[in-house]
Short mmCIF file of C-alpha atoms in Angstrom, two decimals:
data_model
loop_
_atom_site.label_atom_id
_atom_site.label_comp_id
_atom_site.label_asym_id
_atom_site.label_seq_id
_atom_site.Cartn_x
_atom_site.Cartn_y
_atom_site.Cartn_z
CA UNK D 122 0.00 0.00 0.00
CA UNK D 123 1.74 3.19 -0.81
CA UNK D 124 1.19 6.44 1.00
CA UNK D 125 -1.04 9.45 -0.13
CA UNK D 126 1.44 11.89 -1.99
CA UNK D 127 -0.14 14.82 0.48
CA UNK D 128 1.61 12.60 3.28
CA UNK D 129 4.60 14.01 4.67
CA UNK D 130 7.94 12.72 4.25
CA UNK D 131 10.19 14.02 6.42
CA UNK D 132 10.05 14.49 10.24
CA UNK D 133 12.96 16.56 11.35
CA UNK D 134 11.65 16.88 15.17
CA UNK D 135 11.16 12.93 15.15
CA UNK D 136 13.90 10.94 16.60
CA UNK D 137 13.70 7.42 15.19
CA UNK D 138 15.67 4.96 17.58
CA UNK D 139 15.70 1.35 16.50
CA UNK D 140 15.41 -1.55 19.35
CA UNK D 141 18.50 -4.86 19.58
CA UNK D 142 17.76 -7.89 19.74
CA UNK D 143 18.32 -10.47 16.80
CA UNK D 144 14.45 -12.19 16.59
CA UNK D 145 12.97 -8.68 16.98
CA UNK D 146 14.85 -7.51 14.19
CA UNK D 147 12.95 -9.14 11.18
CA UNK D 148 10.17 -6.84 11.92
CA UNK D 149 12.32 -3.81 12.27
CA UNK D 150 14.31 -4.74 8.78
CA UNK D 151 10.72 -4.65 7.05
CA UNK D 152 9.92 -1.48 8.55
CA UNK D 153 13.29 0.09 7.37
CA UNK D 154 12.75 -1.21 3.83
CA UNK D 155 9.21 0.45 4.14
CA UNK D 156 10.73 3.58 5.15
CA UNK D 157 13.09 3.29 2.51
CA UNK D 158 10.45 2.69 -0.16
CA UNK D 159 8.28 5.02 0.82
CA UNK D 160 11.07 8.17 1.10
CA UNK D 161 10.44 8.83 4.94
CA UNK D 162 13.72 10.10 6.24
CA UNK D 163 13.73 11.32 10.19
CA UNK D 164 15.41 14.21 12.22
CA UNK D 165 17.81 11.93 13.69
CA UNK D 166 18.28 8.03 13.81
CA UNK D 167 20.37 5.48 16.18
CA UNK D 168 20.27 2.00 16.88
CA UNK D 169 21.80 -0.68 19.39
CA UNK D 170 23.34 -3.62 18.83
CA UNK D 171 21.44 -5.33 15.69
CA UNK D 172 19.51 -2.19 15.14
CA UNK D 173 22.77 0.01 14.67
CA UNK D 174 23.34 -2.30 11.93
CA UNK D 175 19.41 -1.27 10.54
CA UNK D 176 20.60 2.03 11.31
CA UNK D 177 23.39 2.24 8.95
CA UNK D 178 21.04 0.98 6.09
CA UNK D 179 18.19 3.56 6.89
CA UNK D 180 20.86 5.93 6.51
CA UNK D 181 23.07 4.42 3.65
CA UNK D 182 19.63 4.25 1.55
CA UNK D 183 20.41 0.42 1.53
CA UNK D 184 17.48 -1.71 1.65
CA UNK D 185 17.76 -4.67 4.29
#
């Protein structure tokens, strides 16, 4: 399902701060890929442990 293209895109004041935790991460890697697909970009992203490694594909532009 793709967003309306009134949607916003960008959310600078919008921290997005992605969880560890190997099992947990499937969902988050979807969710990236989403992000990705869709153009969403935040104000500032971070991750732990597995999610620092979904962090540096939100920001590369690399889908998971």
């Amino acid at each position: 399902m793709k967003l309306m293209s009134s949607t916003p895109r960008h959310f600078p004041r919008i921290a997005l701060v992605i969880e560890g935790g190997g099992t947990r991460n499937s969902y988050t890697a979807a969710l990236i890929s989403k992000f990705l697909s869709e153009g969403i970009s935040f104000g500032w992203v971070g991750g732990i442990s597995a999610g620092a490694s979904h962090t540096v594909n939100f920001l590369s532009g690399d889908p998971v």
